[in-house]
mmCIF file of C-alpha atoms in Angstrom:
data_model
loop_
_atom_site.group_PDB
_atom_site.id
_atom_site.type_symbol
_atom_site.label_atom_id
_atom_site.label_comp_id
_atom_site.label_asym_id
_atom_site.label_seq_id
_atom_site.Cartn_x
_atom_site.Cartn_y
_atom_site.Cartn_z
ATOM 1 C CA MET A 1 117.848 123.640 171.186
ATOM 2 C CA GLN A 2 114.387 124.250 172.559
ATOM 3 C CA ARG A 3 114.249 127.546 170.753
ATOM 4 C CA ILE A 4 115.103 125.966 167.450
ATOM 5 C CA PHE A 5 112.426 123.373 168.023
ATOM 6 C CA ARG A 6 109.856 126.009 168.816
ATOM 7 C CA GLN A 7 110.827 128.044 165.780
ATOM 8 C CA SER A 8 110.547 125.118 163.429
ATOM 9 C CA THR A 9 107.181 124.190 164.884
ATOM 10 C CA ALA A 10 105.985 127.686 164.214
ATOM 11 C CA ALA A 11 107.406 127.533 160.677
ATOM 12 C CA CYS A 12 105.638 124.253 160.084
ATOM 13 C CA VAL A 13 102.309 125.582 161.294
ATOM 14 C CA VAL A 14 102.517 128.381 158.732
ATOM 15 C CA ALA A 15 104.018 126.346 155.916
ATOM 16 C CA CYS A 16 101.848 123.290 156.379
ATOM 17 C CA ALA A 17 98.695 125.398 156.504
ATOM 18 C CA PHE A 18 99.766 127.046 153.250
ATOM 19 C CA VAL A 19 100.596 123.761 151.542
ATOM 20 C CA GLY A 20 97.292 122.379 152.818
ATOM 21 C CA THR A 21 95.267 125.156 151.157
ATOM 22 C CA ALA A 22 97.237 124.934 147.947
ATOM 23 C CA ALA A 23 96.820 121.171 147.760
ATOM 24 C CA HIS A 24 93.096 121.559 148.134
ATOM 25 C CA ALA A 25 92.869 123.815 145.059
ATOM 26 C CA GLN A 26 95.619 122.058 143.101
ATOM 27 C CA GLN A 27 94.648 120.586 139.759
ATOM 28 C CA VAL A 28 97.307 118.195 138.640
ATOM 29 C CA LEU A 29 97.965 116.808 135.182
ATOM 30 C CA VAL A 30 98.320 113.033 134.840
ATOM 31 C CA PRO A 31 100.982 112.934 132.094
ATOM 32 C CA ALA A 32 100.814 109.190 131.467
ATOM 33 C CA GLN A 33 97.176 109.457 130.397
ATOM 34 C CA SER A 34 97.478 112.756 128.543
ATOM 35 C CA HIS A 35 98.678 113.524 125.041
ATOM 36 C CA ILE A 36 99.208 116.369 122.605
ATOM 37 C CA GLN A 37 99.315 115.140 119.010
ATOM 38 C CA PHE A 38 99.679 117.014 115.770
ATOM 39 C CA THR A 39 98.937 115.952 112.214
ATOM 40 C CA SER A 40 100.625 117.615 109.283
ATOM 41 C CA THR A 41 99.988 116.828 105.626
ATOM 42 C CA GLN A 42 103.016 116.056 103.447
ATOM 43 C CA MET A 43 102.153 115.765 99.730
ATOM 44 C CA GLY A 44 98.658 114.688 100.726
ATOM 45 C CA VAL A 45 99.939 112.200 103.303
ATOM 46 C CA PRO A 46 98.700 112.734 106.868
ATOM 47 C CA VAL A 47 101.653 112.352 109.223
ATOM 48 C CA GLN A 48 101.054 112.138 112.939
ATOM 49 C CA GLY A 49 103.428 113.332 115.616
ATOM 50 C CA LYS A 50 103.261 114.164 119.286
ATOM 51 C CA PHE A 51 104.909 116.102 122.080
ATOM 52 C CA GLN A 52 106.127 113.724 124.742
ATOM 53 C CA GLN A 53 106.729 116.294 127.476
ATOM 54 C CA PHE A 54 104.463 119.092 128.578
ATOM 55 C CA GLU A 55 103.231 120.721 131.738
ATOM 56 C CA ALA A 56 99.889 122.253 132.536
ATOM 57 C CA ASN A 57 99.017 124.789 135.161
ATOM 58 C CA ILE A 58 95.254 124.655 135.234
ATOM 59 C CA GLN A 59 92.836 126.389 137.531
ATOM 60 C CA PHE A 60 89.484 125.341 136.249
ATOM 61 C CA ASN A 61 86.594 126.688 138.258
ATOM 62 C CA PRO A 62 83.286 124.952 137.451
ATOM 63 C CA SER A 63 81.237 127.424 139.516
ATOM 64 C CA GLU A 64 82.832 130.460 137.929
ATOM 65 C CA VAL A 65 84.068 129.328 134.548
ATOM 66 C CA ALA A 66 85.161 132.804 133.470
ATOM 67 C CA LYS A 67 87.663 132.868 136.333
ATOM 68 C CA SER A 68 89.415 129.744 135.093
ATOM 69 C CA THR A 69 92.939 129.937 133.750
ATOM 70 C CA ILE A 70 94.933 127.494 131.685
ATOM 71 C CA ALA A 71 98.660 127.713 131.076
ATOM 72 C CA MET A 72 100.589 125.096 129.133
ATOM 73 C CA LYS A 73 104.309 124.634 128.612
ATOM 74 C CA ILE A 74 105.415 122.256 125.901
ATOM 75 C CA ASN A 75 108.964 120.996 125.553
ATOM 76 C CA THR A 76 109.652 121.465 121.825
ATOM 77 C CA ALA A 77 112.573 119.017 121.877
ATOM 78 C CA SER A 78 110.106 116.284 122.822
ATOM 79 C CA ALA A 79 108.379 116.441 119.425
ATOM 80 C CA THR A 80 108.440 113.078 117.671
ATOM 81 C CA LEU A 81 107.188 111.596 114.424
ATOM 82 C CA GLY A 82 108.154 108.120 115.621
ATOM 83 C CA ASP A 83 111.515 107.917 113.860
ATOM 84 C CA ALA A 84 114.750 108.975 115.586
ATOM 85 C CA ALA A 85 116.405 110.320 112.423
ATOM 86 C CA THR A 86 113.446 112.540 111.535
ATOM 87 C CA ASP A 87 113.034 113.681 115.135
ATOM 88 C CA LYS A 88 116.585 114.999 115.119
ATOM 89 C CA ASN A 89 115.690 117.182 112.147
ATOM 90 C CA LEU A 90 112.649 118.558 113.965
ATOM 91 C CA LYS A 91 115.041 120.200 116.440
ATOM 92 C CA ASP A 92 116.747 122.203 113.666
ATOM 93 C CA GLU A 93 116.405 125.918 113.047
ATOM 94 C CA ASP A 94 113.968 125.429 110.169
ATOM 95 C CA TRP A 95 111.643 123.481 112.453
ATOM 96 C CA PHE A 96 111.250 123.996 116.200
ATOM 97 C CA ASN A 97 114.715 125.496 116.695
ATOM 98 C CA VAL A 98 114.819 123.941 120.147
ATOM 99 C CA ARG A 99 118.135 125.490 121.181
ATOM 100 C CA LYS A 100 116.704 128.962 120.954
ATOM 101 C CA PHE A 101 113.066 128.165 121.698
ATOM 102 C CA ALA A 102 112.933 125.278 124.124
ATOM 103 C CA GLN A 103 109.308 125.837 124.995
ATOM 104 C CA ALA A 104 106.034 126.495 123.276
ATOM 105 C CA THR A 105 103.448 128.013 125.596
ATOM 106 C CA PHE A 106 99.752 128.614 125.743
ATOM 107 C CA GLN A 107 98.190 131.134 128.080
ATOM 108 C CA SER A 108 94.425 131.453 128.264
ATOM 109 C CA GLU A 109 92.795 134.867 128.264
ATOM 110 C CA SER A 110 89.156 133.878 128.494
ATOM 111 C CA VAL A 111 87.221 130.720 129.209
ATOM 112 C CA LYS A 112 83.554 130.469 128.246
ATOM 113 C CA SER A 113 81.018 127.748 128.846
ATOM 114 C CA LEU A 114 79.098 126.684 125.744
ATOM 115 C CA GLY A 115 76.827 124.306 127.678
ATOM 116 C CA GLY A 116 76.894 120.523 127.798
ATOM 117 C CA GLN A 117 80.442 120.522 129.258
ATOM 118 C CA LYS A 118 81.735 122.222 126.139
ATOM 119 C CA TYR A 119 83.930 125.233 126.618
ATOM 120 C CA GLN A 120 85.735 127.743 124.499
ATOM 121 C CA VAL A 121 89.180 128.759 125.587
ATOM 122 C CA ASP A 122 90.722 131.796 123.913
ATOM 123 C CA GLY A 123 94.337 132.568 124.469
ATOM 124 C CA THR A 124 97.766 133.084 123.037
ATOM 125 C CA LEU A 125 99.917 130.345 121.598
ATOM 126 C CA SER A 126 103.613 131.182 121.509
ATOM 127 C CA MET A 127 106.081 129.144 119.474
ATOM 128 C CA LYS A 128 109.462 130.034 118.069
ATOM 129 C CA GLY A 129 109.144 133.576 119.428
ATOM 130 C CA LYS A 130 105.874 134.263 117.637
ATOM 131 C CA ASN A 131 102.536 134.841 119.340
ATOM 132 C CA LYS A 132 99.175 134.094 117.883
ATOM 133 C CA LYS A 133 95.667 134.273 119.342
ATOM 134 C CA ILE A 134 93.874 130.974 119.040
ATOM 135 C CA SER A 135 90.477 129.687 120.024
ATOM 136 C CA VAL A 136 90.353 126.150 121.399
ATOM 137 C CA PRO A 137 87.172 124.109 121.849
ATOM 138 C CA VAL A 138 87.330 121.903 124.923
ATOM 139 C CA GLN A 139 85.073 119.048 125.943
ATOM 140 C CA LEU A 140 85.187 117.999 129.582
ATOM 141 C CA GLU A 141 84.284 114.656 131.048
ATOM 142 C CA GLN A 142 84.486 113.593 134.660
ATOM 143 C CA ASN A 143 85.060 110.037 135.757
ATOM 144 C CA GLY A 144 85.672 109.528 139.459
ATOM 145 C CA ALA A 145 88.720 111.534 140.487
ATOM 146 C CA HIS A 146 89.746 112.147 136.872
ATOM 147 C CA THR A 147 88.611 114.980 134.680
ATOM 148 C CA THR A 148 89.456 114.655 130.994
ATOM 149 C CA ALA A 149 89.697 117.608 128.636
ATOM 150 C CA THR A 150 89.777 116.841 124.912
ATOM 151 C CA GLY A 151 89.701 118.963 121.813
ATOM 152 C CA THR A 152 90.955 119.532 118.290
ATOM 153 C CA PHE A 153 92.017 122.756 116.653
ATOM 154 C CA SER A 154 94.153 123.892 113.742
ATOM 155 C CA VAL A 155 97.141 126.168 113.532
ATOM 156 C CA GLY A 156 98.941 127.602 110.538
ATOM 157 C CA ARG A 157 102.531 126.315 110.813
ATOM 158 C CA LEU A 158 103.857 129.322 108.861
ATOM 159 C CA ASP A 159 102.401 131.736 111.440
ATOM 160 C CA PHE A 160 105.135 130.398 113.690
ATOM 161 C CA GLY A 161 107.799 129.795 111.048
ATOM 162 C CA ILE A 162 107.684 126.027 111.618
ATOM 163 C CA GLY A 163 109.131 124.471 108.483
ATOM 164 C CA ASP A 164 111.074 127.475 107.257
ATOM 165 C CA GLY A 165 113.371 127.982 104.288
ATOM 166 C CA ASP A 166 112.901 125.305 101.603
ATOM 167 C CA TRP A 167 110.158 123.789 103.717
ATOM 168 C CA ALA A 168 107.918 126.869 103.592
ATOM 169 C CA ASP A 169 106.434 125.525 100.313
ATOM 170 C CA THR A 170 102.855 124.606 101.250
ATOM 171 C CA SER A 171 102.457 122.398 98.166
ATOM 172 C CA MET A 172 104.915 120.070 99.900
ATOM 173 C CA ILE A 173 103.709 120.457 103.473
ATOM 174 C CA ALA A 174 100.292 122.031 104.026
ATOM 175 C CA ASN A 175 100.135 125.144 106.196
ATOM 176 C CA GLU A 176 97.312 123.728 108.270
ATOM 177 C CA VAL A 177 98.379 121.472 111.128
ATOM 178 C CA LYS A 178 95.723 119.775 113.213
ATOM 179 C CA VAL A 179 96.340 119.526 116.920
ATOM 180 C CA ASN A 180 94.411 117.212 119.153
ATOM 181 C CA PHE A 181 94.856 116.905 122.856
ATOM 182 C CA LYS A 182 93.700 114.913 125.807
ATOM 183 C CA LEU A 183 94.563 116.244 129.237
ATOM 184 C CA VAL A 184 93.681 114.166 132.263
ATOM 185 C CA LEU A 185 93.527 116.094 135.540
ATOM 186 C CA THR A 186 92.981 115.274 139.135
ATOM 187 C CA GLY A 187 91.675 117.722 141.715
ATOM 188 C CA VAL A 188 88.973 119.374 139.620
ATOM 189 C CA GLU A 189 85.764 120.202 141.502
ATOM 190 C CA LYS A 190 82.628 118.390 140.523
ATOM 191 C CA LEU A 191 81.343 119.730 137.196
ATOM 192 C CA LYS A 192 78.020 121.609 137.295
ATOM 193 C CA MET B 1 101.913 78.327 66.633
ATOM 194 C CA ASN B 2 102.948 81.874 67.313
ATOM 195 C CA THR B 3 106.528 82.059 68.535
ATOM 196 C CA ARG B 4 106.428 85.752 69.384
ATOM 197 C CA TYR B 5 105.007 87.435 72.452
ATOM 198 C CA HIS B 6 101.744 89.299 71.996
ATOM 199 C CA PRO B 7 102.298 93.052 71.279
ATOM 200 C CA PHE B 8 100.514 93.984 74.531
ATOM 201 C CA SER B 9 102.772 91.575 76.476
ATOM 202 C CA ILE B 10 105.776 93.217 74.806
ATOM 203 C CA LEU B 11 104.500 96.665 75.753
ATOM 204 C CA LEU B 12 103.970 95.630 79.386
ATOM 205 C CA HIS B 13 107.403 93.990 79.511
ATOM 206 C CA TRP B 14 109.254 97.096 78.381
ATOM 207 C CA ILE B 15 107.228 99.526 80.506
ATOM 208 C CA MET B 16 108.049 97.355 83.522
ATOM 209 C CA ALA B 17 111.715 97.090 82.479
ATOM 210 C CA ILE B 18 112.112 100.879 82.462
ATOM 211 C CA GLY B 19 109.930 101.309 85.553
ATOM 212 C CA LEU B 20 111.679 98.710 87.713
ATOM 213 C CA ILE B 21 115.199 99.813 86.847
ATOM 214 C CA GLY B 22 114.174 103.447 87.502
ATOM 215 C CA LEU B 23 112.555 102.492 90.813
ATOM 216 C CA ILE B 24 115.625 100.606 92.000
ATOM 217 C CA ALA B 25 117.974 103.437 90.969
ATOM 218 C CA VAL B 26 115.834 106.117 92.653
ATOM 219 C CA GLY B 27 115.362 103.883 95.691
ATOM 220 C CA ILE B 28 119.106 103.526 96.193
ATOM 221 C CA TYR B 29 119.777 107.220 95.518
ATOM 222 C CA MET B 30 117.025 108.769 97.641
ATOM 223 C CA GLU B 31 117.899 106.964 100.857
ATOM 224 C CA GLY B 32 121.228 108.746 101.180
ATOM 225 C CA LEU B 33 119.831 112.242 100.576
ATOM 226 C CA PRO B 34 119.795 114.734 103.447
ATOM 227 C CA PHE B 35 116.423 115.633 104.960
ATOM 228 C CA SER B 36 114.990 118.034 102.357
ATOM 229 C CA PRO B 37 111.877 118.710 100.264
ATOM 230 C CA SER B 38 113.550 116.964 97.294
ATOM 231 C CA LYS B 39 114.001 113.829 99.379
ATOM 232 C CA LEU B 40 110.343 113.949 100.396
ATOM 233 C CA LYS B 41 109.341 114.409 96.750
ATOM 234 C CA LEU B 42 111.454 111.456 95.553
ATOM 235 C CA TYR B 43 110.067 109.220 98.295
ATOM 236 C CA ASN B 44 106.522 110.043 97.279
ATOM 237 C CA TRP B 45 107.207 109.615 93.555
ATOM 238 C CA HIS B 46 108.959 106.313 94.279
ATOM 239 C CA LYS B 47 105.857 105.148 96.171
ATOM 240 C CA TRP B 48 103.455 106.252 93.440
ATOM 241 C CA VAL B 49 105.438 104.606 90.651
ATOM 242 C CA GLY B 50 105.807 101.503 92.850
ATOM 243 C CA VAL B 51 102.033 101.298 93.263
ATOM 244 C CA ILE B 52 101.604 101.635 89.479
ATOM 245 C CA ALA B 53 104.171 98.848 88.979
ATOM 246 C CA LEU B 54 102.177 96.634 91.360
ATOM 247 C CA ALA B 55 98.977 97.342 89.428
ATOM 248 C CA LEU B 56 100.796 96.570 86.158
ATOM 249 C CA VAL B 57 102.142 93.239 87.393
ATOM 250 C CA VAL B 58 98.597 92.214 88.374
ATOM 251 C CA LEU B 59 97.432 93.176 84.889
ATOM 252 C CA ARG B 60 100.429 91.425 83.374
ATOM 253 C CA LEU B 61 99.801 88.181 85.215
ATOM 254 C CA LEU B 62 96.108 88.199 84.259
ATOM 255 C CA TRP B 63 97.053 88.911 80.651
ATOM 256 C CA ARG B 64 99.536 86.039 80.754
ATOM 257 C CA PHE B 65 96.641 83.656 81.456
ATOM 258 C CA ILE B 66 94.778 85.022 78.436
ATOM 259 C CA ARG B 67 97.841 85.124 76.172
ATOM 260 C CA PRO B 68 100.408 82.687 77.602
ATOM 261 C CA ALA B 69 104.092 83.197 76.889
ATOM 262 C CA PRO B 70 105.220 81.251 73.814
ATOM 263 C CA ALA B 71 107.175 78.098 74.702
ATOM 264 C CA LEU B 72 110.872 77.963 73.935
ATOM 265 C CA PRO B 73 111.494 76.577 70.422
ATOM 266 C CA ALA B 74 111.596 72.758 70.546
ATOM 267 C CA GLN B 75 114.947 72.650 68.824
ATOM 268 C CA MET B 76 116.450 74.977 71.428
ATOM 269 C CA LEU B 77 114.980 72.945 74.284
ATOM 270 C CA SER B 78 116.496 69.714 72.962
ATOM 271 C CA THR B 79 120.041 71.108 73.158
ATOM 272 C CA MET B 80 119.567 73.175 76.326
ATOM 273 C CA PRO B 81 121.181 71.677 79.460
ATOM 274 C CA ARG B 82 118.783 70.853 82.288
ATOM 275 C CA TRP B 83 120.292 73.465 84.622
ATOM 276 C CA GLN B 84 119.669 76.200 82.066
ATOM 277 C CA GLN B 85 116.031 75.172 81.774
ATOM 278 C CA TRP B 86 115.801 75.382 85.530
ATOM 279 C CA ALA B 87 117.499 78.765 85.578
ATOM 280 C CA HIS B 88 115.102 79.976 82.878
ATOM 281 C CA THR B 89 112.023 78.959 84.899
ATOM 282 C CA PHE B 90 113.436 80.073 88.239
ATOM 283 C CA THR B 91 114.337 83.544 86.939
ATOM 284 C CA HIS B 92 110.886 84.177 85.517
ATOM 285 C CA VAL B 93 108.957 82.815 88.511
ATOM 286 C CA GLY B 94 111.314 84.698 90.844
ATOM 287 C CA LEU B 95 110.849 87.952 88.959
ATOM 288 C CA TYR B 96 107.079 87.648 89.125
ATOM 289 C CA ALA B 97 107.162 86.823 92.852
ATOM 290 C CA LEU B 98 109.433 89.788 93.555
ATOM 291 C CA MET B 99 107.371 92.145 91.396
ATOM 292 C CA PHE B 100 104.632 91.509 93.964
ATOM 293 C CA ALA B 101 106.800 91.266 97.064
ATOM 294 C CA VAL B 102 108.912 94.404 96.592
ATOM 295 C CA PRO B 103 106.041 96.940 96.285
ATOM 296 C CA LEU B 104 103.938 95.203 98.943
ATOM 297 C CA LEU B 105 106.866 95.255 101.394
ATOM 298 C CA GLY B 106 107.481 98.894 100.477
ATOM 299 C CA MET B 107 103.869 99.823 101.160
ATOM 300 C CA ALA B 108 103.905 97.927 104.449
ATOM 301 C CA TYR B 109 107.152 99.683 105.414
ATOM 302 C CA SER B 110 105.598 103.046 104.612
ATOM 303 C CA SER B 111 102.520 102.257 106.736
ATOM 304 C CA ALA B 112 104.637 101.006 109.631
ATOM 305 C CA ALA B 113 106.762 104.156 109.493
ATOM 306 C CA GLY B 114 103.592 106.216 109.947
ATOM 307 C CA TYR B 115 103.383 107.465 106.370
ATOM 308 C CA PRO B 116 100.372 105.873 104.708
ATOM 309 C CA VAL B 117 100.687 105.829 100.902
ATOM 310 C CA VAL B 118 98.458 108.436 99.236
ATOM 311 C CA LEU B 119 98.541 107.830 95.485
ATOM 312 C CA PHE B 120 99.393 111.086 93.639
ATOM 313 C CA GLY B 121 98.757 112.840 96.960
ATOM 314 C CA LEU B 122 95.036 112.350 96.352
ATOM 315 C CA TRP B 123 93.947 108.777 97.029
ATOM 316 C CA PRO B 124 94.839 107.222 100.360
ATOM 317 C CA LEU B 125 95.586 103.521 100.009
ATOM 318 C CA PRO B 126 94.765 101.164 102.849
ATOM 319 C CA SER B 127 97.468 100.833 105.502
ATOM 320 C CA LEU B 128 98.814 97.279 105.415
ATOM 321 C CA VAL B 129 100.101 97.416 109.004
ATOM 322 C CA ALA B 130 99.764 99.742 111.987
ATOM 323 C CA ALA B 131 102.461 102.334 112.702
ATOM 324 C CA ASP B 132 105.302 100.677 114.609
ATOM 325 C CA ALA B 133 108.876 101.980 114.527
ATOM 326 C CA GLN B 134 110.501 98.593 115.120
ATOM 327 C CA LEU B 135 108.388 96.799 112.526
ATOM 328 C CA ALA B 136 109.196 99.652 110.123
ATOM 329 C CA GLN B 137 112.922 98.904 110.442
ATOM 330 C CA THR B 138 112.349 95.204 109.759
ATOM 331 C CA LEU B 139 110.141 95.925 106.746
ATOM 332 C CA LYS B 140 112.629 98.472 105.410
ATOM 333 C CA GLY B 141 115.308 95.784 105.452
ATOM 334 C CA ALA B 142 112.984 93.267 103.816
ATOM 335 C CA HIS B 143 111.969 95.766 101.109
ATOM 336 C CA ALA B 144 115.626 96.534 100.339
ATOM 337 C CA LEU B 145 116.667 92.869 100.373
ATOM 338 C CA ALA B 146 113.812 91.899 98.043
ATOM 339 C CA ALA B 147 114.697 94.805 95.712
ATOM 340 C CA TRP B 148 118.366 93.722 95.604
ATOM 341 C CA ALA B 149 117.261 90.148 94.871
ATOM 342 C CA MET B 150 115.106 91.509 92.066
ATOM 343 C CA LEU B 151 118.077 93.437 90.685
ATOM 344 C CA VAL B 152 120.152 90.224 90.710
ATOM 345 C CA LEU B 153 117.411 88.398 88.791
ATOM 346 C CA VAL B 154 117.078 91.312 86.334
ATOM 347 C CA VAL B 155 120.832 91.109 85.669
ATOM 348 C CA LEU B 156 120.557 87.332 85.231
ATOM 349 C CA HIS B 157 117.572 87.788 82.910
ATOM 350 C CA VAL B 158 119.393 90.380 80.781
ATOM 351 C CA ALA B 159 122.558 88.236 80.746
ATOM 352 C CA GLY B 160 120.526 85.252 79.532
ATOM 353 C CA ALA B 161 118.871 87.302 76.788
ATOM 354 C CA LEU B 162 122.224 88.719 75.662
ATOM 355 C CA LYS B 163 123.798 85.284 75.679
ATOM 356 C CA HIS B 164 121.119 84.083 73.237
ATOM 357 C CA GLN B 165 121.518 87.203 71.132
ATOM 358 C CA LEU B 166 125.305 87.557 71.043
ATOM 359 C CA ILE B 167 126.752 84.103 71.701
ATOM 360 C CA ASP B 168 124.133 81.635 70.488
ATOM 361 C CA ARG B 169 122.896 84.076 67.818
ATOM 362 C CA ASP B 170 119.573 82.224 67.830
ATOM 363 C CA GLY B 171 117.327 85.299 67.557
ATOM 364 C CA LEU B 172 115.388 84.357 70.692
ATOM 365 C CA MET B 173 115.309 87.998 71.765
ATOM 366 C CA GLN B 174 113.251 88.907 68.672
ATOM 367 C CA ARG B 175 110.247 87.392 70.464
ATOM 368 C CA MET B 176 110.208 90.230 72.963
ATOM 369 C CA LEU B 177 111.318 93.070 70.707
ATOM 370 C CA PRO B 178 108.781 95.452 69.222
ATOM 371 C CA GLY B 179 108.204 95.285 65.465
ATOM 372 C CA ARG B 180 107.504 92.297 63.262
#
């Protein structure tokens, strides 16, 4: 009994110290205040949608920006245009094909400061099994414990085969899809 | 006093007749289509033609003030039962009201569903309401109900015209037919 107690104390000393360090450096996404929206154009009509579920693994380092890393995981089945019937279609093979490709991911490869809390994040966006290098402008803003990252960029839907088959016709749905995001984080060091 | 409608009134009447019947037919047909580019196309065409119909009814109403509809022949009025006179007025007022209500409800439904109307894919029209899925469902129902009511009045209107033409044989329909 005493031995077990001693062992678990020892385990806790190690584990708790580890958790303590990790928690110090942890940057956590506040999902309720964050969003990832996309706007496609159907016969000239801008149609807005959003992903309702996503995770971010962010290590932003204000003192050494180049060492920062950003990884995002987006649940493709959480895409919505605000109407249940249409959302069901978005899960189909021609669209996000969520059975086969449940996640879209972004992995940063370089982060550069452009001054004035503007940054450029280059990385790879993977959707539907296709990878594409993209460049994302990010604006940071700090407010108390919260750090907010916002930005807008465009992707070509056909680069990822989103809207395949009959839907590939860009006169019906434009290739360009605008993405705008707002990610609210806690645990980011004070910006320089 | 001229007993015929003005040629421009006649033109507007028949353009609207074809347009409204086409809109109702396409509206009923397109809803049941599976999610496809053709469905998207029909929805957009339906919206564009609907907007044109709304513009035409504004023009038509303004024109009606400049060139009012000829009154029913006095002789016909004297033998016409009161309820028929009421039906005559009610059908026309109702049709005008619905020619405004149906497209406006359709546009509001489109806005609420998150698809602002962009005329010919080029000119965005103002959103009548903010995007709201629940409101969209309500407006969809209202748009459909108003369109069905319009169809009922169109049938009544056509039945009345045919009754004059085929049963009464009073030539009343000549007033709205092209030619002299």
